[in-house]
Coordinates of C-alpha atoms in Angstrom, one line a residue:
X1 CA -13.3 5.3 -8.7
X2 CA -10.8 2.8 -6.2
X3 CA -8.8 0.6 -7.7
X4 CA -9.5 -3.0 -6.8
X5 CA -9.7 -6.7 -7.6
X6 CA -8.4 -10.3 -6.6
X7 CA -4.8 -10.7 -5.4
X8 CA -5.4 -13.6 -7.7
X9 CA -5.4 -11.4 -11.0
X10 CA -3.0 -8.7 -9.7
X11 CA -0.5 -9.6 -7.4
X12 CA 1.4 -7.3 -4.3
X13 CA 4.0 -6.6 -6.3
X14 CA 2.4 -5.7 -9.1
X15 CA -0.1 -3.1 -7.1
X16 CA 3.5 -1.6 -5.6
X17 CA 5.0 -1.1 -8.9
X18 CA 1.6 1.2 -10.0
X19 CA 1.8 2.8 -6.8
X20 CA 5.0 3.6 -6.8
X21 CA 5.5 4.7 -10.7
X22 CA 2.0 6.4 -10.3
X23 CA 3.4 8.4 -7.2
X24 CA -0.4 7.5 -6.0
X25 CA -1.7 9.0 -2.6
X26 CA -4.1 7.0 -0.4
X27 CA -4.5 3.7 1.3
X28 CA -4.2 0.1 0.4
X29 CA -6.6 -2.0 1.6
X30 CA -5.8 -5.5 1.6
X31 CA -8.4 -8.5 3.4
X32 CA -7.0 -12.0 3.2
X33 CA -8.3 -15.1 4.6
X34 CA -7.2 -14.7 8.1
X35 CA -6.6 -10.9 8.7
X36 CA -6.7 -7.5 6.6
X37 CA -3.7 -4.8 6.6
X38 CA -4.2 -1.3 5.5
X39 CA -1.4 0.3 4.2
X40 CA -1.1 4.3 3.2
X41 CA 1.4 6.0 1.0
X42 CA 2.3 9.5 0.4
X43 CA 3.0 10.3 -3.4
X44 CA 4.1 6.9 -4.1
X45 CA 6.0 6.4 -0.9
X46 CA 5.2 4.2 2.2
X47 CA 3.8 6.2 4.8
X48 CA 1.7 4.3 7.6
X49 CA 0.9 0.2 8.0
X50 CA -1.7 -1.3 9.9
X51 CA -2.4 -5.1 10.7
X52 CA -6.2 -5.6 11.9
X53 CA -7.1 -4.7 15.2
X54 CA -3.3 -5.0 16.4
X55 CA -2.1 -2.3 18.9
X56 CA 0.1 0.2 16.8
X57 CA 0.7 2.6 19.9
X58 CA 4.2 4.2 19.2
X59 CA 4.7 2.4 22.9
X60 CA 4.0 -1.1 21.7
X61 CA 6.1 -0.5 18.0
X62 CA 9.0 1.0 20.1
X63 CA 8.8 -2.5 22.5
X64 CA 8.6 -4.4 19.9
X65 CA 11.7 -2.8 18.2
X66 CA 13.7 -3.5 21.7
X67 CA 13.8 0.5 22.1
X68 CA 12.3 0.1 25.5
X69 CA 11.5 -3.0 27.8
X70 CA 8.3 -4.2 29.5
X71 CA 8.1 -2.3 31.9
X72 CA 8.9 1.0 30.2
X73 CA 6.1 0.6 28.0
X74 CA 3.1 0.2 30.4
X75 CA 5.1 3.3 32.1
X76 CA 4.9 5.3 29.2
X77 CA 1.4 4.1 28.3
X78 CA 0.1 4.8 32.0
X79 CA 1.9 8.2 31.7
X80 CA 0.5 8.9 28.2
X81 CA -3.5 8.1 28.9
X82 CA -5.2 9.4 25.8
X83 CA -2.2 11.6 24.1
X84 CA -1.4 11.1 20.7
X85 CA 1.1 9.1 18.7
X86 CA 2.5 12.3 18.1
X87 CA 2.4 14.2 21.3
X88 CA 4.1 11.0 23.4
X89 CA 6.8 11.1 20.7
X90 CA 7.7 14.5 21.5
X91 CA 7.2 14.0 25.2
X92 CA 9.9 11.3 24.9
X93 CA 12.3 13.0 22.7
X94 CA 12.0 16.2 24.9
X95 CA 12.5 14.0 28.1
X96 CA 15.6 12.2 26.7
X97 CA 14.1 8.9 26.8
X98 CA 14.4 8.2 23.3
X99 CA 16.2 9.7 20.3
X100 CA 14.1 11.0 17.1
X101 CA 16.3 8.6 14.7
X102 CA 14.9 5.8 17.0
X103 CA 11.6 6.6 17.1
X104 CA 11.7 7.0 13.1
X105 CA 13.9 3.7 12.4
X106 CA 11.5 1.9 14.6
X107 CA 8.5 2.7 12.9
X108 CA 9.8 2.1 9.0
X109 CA 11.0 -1.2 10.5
X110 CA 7.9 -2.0 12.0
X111 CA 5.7 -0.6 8.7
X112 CA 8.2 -2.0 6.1
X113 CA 7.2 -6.0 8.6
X114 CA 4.3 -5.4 7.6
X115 CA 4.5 -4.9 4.0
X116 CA 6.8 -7.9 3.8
X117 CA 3.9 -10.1 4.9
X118 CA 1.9 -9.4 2.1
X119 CA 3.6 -10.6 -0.5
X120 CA 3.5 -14.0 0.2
X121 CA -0.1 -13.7 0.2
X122 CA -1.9 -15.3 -3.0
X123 CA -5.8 -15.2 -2.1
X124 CA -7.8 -12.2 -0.9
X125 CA -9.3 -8.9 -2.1
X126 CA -7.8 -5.6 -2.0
X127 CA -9.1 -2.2 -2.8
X128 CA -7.3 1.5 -3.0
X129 CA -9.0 4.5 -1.9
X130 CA -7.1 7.5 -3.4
X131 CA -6.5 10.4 -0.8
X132 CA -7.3 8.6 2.4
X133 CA -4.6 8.9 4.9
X134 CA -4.2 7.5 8.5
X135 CA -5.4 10.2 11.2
X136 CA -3.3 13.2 11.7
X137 CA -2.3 12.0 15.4
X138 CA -0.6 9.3 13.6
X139 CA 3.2 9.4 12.8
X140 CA 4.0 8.8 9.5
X141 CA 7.3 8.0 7.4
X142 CA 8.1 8.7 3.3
X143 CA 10.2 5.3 2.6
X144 CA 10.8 4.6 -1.1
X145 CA 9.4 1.3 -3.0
X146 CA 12.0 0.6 -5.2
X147 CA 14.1 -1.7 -2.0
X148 CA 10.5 -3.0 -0.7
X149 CA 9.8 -4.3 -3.8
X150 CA 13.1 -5.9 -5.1
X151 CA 13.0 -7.4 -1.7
X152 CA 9.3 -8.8 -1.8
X153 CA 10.4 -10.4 -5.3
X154 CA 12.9 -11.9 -3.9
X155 CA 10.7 -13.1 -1.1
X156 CA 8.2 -14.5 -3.8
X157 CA 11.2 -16.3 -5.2
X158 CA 11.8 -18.0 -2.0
X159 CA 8.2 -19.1 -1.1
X160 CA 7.7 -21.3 -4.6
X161 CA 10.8 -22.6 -4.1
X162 CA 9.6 -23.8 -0.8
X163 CA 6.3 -25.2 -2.0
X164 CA 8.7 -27.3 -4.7
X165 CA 10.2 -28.9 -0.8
X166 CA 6.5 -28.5 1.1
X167 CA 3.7 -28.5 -1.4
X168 CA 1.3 -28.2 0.9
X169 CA 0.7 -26.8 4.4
X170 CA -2.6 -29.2 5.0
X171 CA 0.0 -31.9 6.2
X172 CA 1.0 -32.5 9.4
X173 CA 4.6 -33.0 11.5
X174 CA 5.8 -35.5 13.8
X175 CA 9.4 -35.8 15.2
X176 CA 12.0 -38.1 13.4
X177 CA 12.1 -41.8 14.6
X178 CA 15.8 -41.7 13.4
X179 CA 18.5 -42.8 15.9
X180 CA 20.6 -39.8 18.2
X181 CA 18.1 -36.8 17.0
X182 CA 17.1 -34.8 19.9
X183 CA 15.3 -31.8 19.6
X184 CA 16.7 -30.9 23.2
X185 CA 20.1 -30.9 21.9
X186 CA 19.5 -28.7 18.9
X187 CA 19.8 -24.6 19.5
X188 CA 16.5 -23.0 17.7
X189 CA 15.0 -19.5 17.6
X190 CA 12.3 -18.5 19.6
X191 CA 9.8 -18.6 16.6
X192 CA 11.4 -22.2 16.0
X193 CA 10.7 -23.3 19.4
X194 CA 6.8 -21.9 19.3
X195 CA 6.6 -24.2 15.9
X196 CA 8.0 -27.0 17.1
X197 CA 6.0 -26.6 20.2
X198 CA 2.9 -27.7 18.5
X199 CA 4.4 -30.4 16.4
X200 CA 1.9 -33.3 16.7
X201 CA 0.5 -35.5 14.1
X202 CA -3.1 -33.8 14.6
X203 CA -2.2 -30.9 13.8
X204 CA -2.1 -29.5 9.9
X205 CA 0.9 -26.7 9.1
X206 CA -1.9 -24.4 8.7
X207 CA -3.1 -25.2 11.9
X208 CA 0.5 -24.3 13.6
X209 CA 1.1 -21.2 11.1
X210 CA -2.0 -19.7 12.6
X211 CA -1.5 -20.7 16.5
X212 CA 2.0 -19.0 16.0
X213 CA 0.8 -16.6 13.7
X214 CA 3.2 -16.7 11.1
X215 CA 2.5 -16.7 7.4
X216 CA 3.1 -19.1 4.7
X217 CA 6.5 -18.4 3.6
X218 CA 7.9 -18.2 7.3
X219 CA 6.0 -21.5 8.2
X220 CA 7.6 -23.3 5.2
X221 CA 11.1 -22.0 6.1
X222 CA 11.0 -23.2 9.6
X223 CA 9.9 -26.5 8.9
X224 CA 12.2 -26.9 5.7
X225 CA 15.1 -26.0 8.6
X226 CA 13.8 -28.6 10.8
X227 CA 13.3 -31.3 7.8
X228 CA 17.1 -30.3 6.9
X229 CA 18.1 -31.1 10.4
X230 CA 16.3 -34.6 10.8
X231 CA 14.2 -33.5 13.6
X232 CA 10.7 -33.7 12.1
X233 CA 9.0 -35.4 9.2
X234 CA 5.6 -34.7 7.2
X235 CA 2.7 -37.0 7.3
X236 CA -0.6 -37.2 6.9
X237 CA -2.6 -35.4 9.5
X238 CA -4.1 -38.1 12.0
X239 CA -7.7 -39.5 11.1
X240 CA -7.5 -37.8 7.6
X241 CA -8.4 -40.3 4.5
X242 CA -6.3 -40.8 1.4
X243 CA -7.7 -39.1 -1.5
X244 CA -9.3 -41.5 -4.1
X245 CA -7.1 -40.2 -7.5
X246 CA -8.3 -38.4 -9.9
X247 CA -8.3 -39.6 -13.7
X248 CA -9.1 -36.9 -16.3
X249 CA -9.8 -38.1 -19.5
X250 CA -7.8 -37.4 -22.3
X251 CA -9.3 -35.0 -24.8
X252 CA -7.8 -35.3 -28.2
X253 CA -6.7 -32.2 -29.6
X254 CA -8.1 -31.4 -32.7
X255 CA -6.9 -29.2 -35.3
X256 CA -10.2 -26.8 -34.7
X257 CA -9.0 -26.6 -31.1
X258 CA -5.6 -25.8 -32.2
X259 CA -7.2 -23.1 -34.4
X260 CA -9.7 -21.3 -31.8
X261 CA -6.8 -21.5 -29.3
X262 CA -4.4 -19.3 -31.7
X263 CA -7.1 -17.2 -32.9
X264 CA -7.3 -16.4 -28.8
X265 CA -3.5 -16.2 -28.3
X266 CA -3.6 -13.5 -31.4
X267 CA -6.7 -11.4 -29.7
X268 CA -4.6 -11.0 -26.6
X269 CA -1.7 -9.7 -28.4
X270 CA -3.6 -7.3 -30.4
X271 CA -5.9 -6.2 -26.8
X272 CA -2.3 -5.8 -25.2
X273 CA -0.7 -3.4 -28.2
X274 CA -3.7 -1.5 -28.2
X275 CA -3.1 -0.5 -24.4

């Protein structure tokens, strides 16, 4: 039977350190609310990562990784026509193009990306099917978990304590009012420059994270950089109402409740001793 659930009951890391303890072989199936990711591993190790419909040609992961430029790639992929993953690796190594190391430090980097993304996820549904594999033509990696995951928990780390600085991503930017800032006089990254791009009071962080597709945790860093630097400031998106607030009621506690809820907390213990 395939293991699966709610990413809100059983988090990334958690599903890695069963994986990898496990030494489980098969596929990770992971479908969030904007894209899915599959990812395979080999007797608890990472072996293959897929994002959607993206192309994961060893052409494309290889431009990507700065191995080879532009117009290398659509070379090698006219060249290459239908051959395999594993065939154009060979026709490349043979031909001196590109070294074996490269081809093999490209692809963990690009597969290990990949894995990094998901744990700043906190919605969707995931599912592991034991023994499935990506196809043979495919070129796959053994990369241990133990690193992935100390770094993922540290990513985790990082993300809440950038929701403490930007609780929510529903807000929208607008530049700084504040005398001598100017964003042309500032040097940003490329992925800086695509968010600030579409800074504009109509538009929700969401909004931007998804035009520049970028997940939560690298959205929230940007924008905490720019916040830092006085260049932008959050505000309400344009046209969106105030929320009335909300008064709960308060409940008083009584000493039944207090009963009932330790009789709970003691049925939990003994449920977890007995696994």
């Amino acid at each position: 039977m395939a293991l699966k659930g709610n990413l809100r009951d059983f988090t990334i890391t958690q599903l890695l350190n069963l994986i990898n303890l496990a030494r489980k072989t098969g596929t990770l199936m992971v479908e969030g609310p904007n894209e899915k990711i599959w990812v395979s591993f080999k007797e608890g190790r990472l072996a293959y990562a897929q994002v959607g419909q993206e192309d994961n040609s060893l052409a494309t992961i290889l431009f990507k990784a700065k191995k080879i430029t532009a117009g290398q790639q659509k070379a090698i992929k006219a060249r290459a026509g239908s051959m395999s993953d594993k065939e154009l690796g060979l026709l490349l190594i043979n031909a001196n193009y590109i070294s074996q190391q490269d081809i093999l430090n490209s692809l963990q980097a690009h597969f290990i990306g990949i894995v990094n993304r998901l744990f700043s996820w906190v919605e969707g549904f995931f599912r592991f099917e034991n023994e499935l594999l990506p196809p043979d033509d495919k070129i796959t990696v053994r990369i241990s978990l133990e690193n992935i995951i100390i770094e993922g928990s540290r990513r985790m780390r990082e993300l809440e304590q950038l929701k403490d600085e930007i609780p929510s991503l529903d807000m929208a930017l607008k530049f700084s009012d504040r005398p001598g800032t100017n964003i042309r006089n500032v040097n940003l990254s490329v992925e800086e420059w695509r968010v600030v791009s579409y800074i504009n009071p109509k538009n929700s962080m969401h909004q931007i994270a998804r035009a520049t597709k970028l997940n939560d945790l690298e959205i929230r860093k940007i924008v905490y950089g720019l916040i830092q630097a006085g260049l932008v400031e959050i505000v309400r998106p344009a046209g969106a109402t105030r929320p009335a607030p909300r008064i709960s009621p308060q409940v008083p506690v009584t000493q039944e409740k207090k009963e009932e809820q330790r009789s709970l907390i003691n049925r939990l213990i003994r449920r977890i001793r007995s696994l």
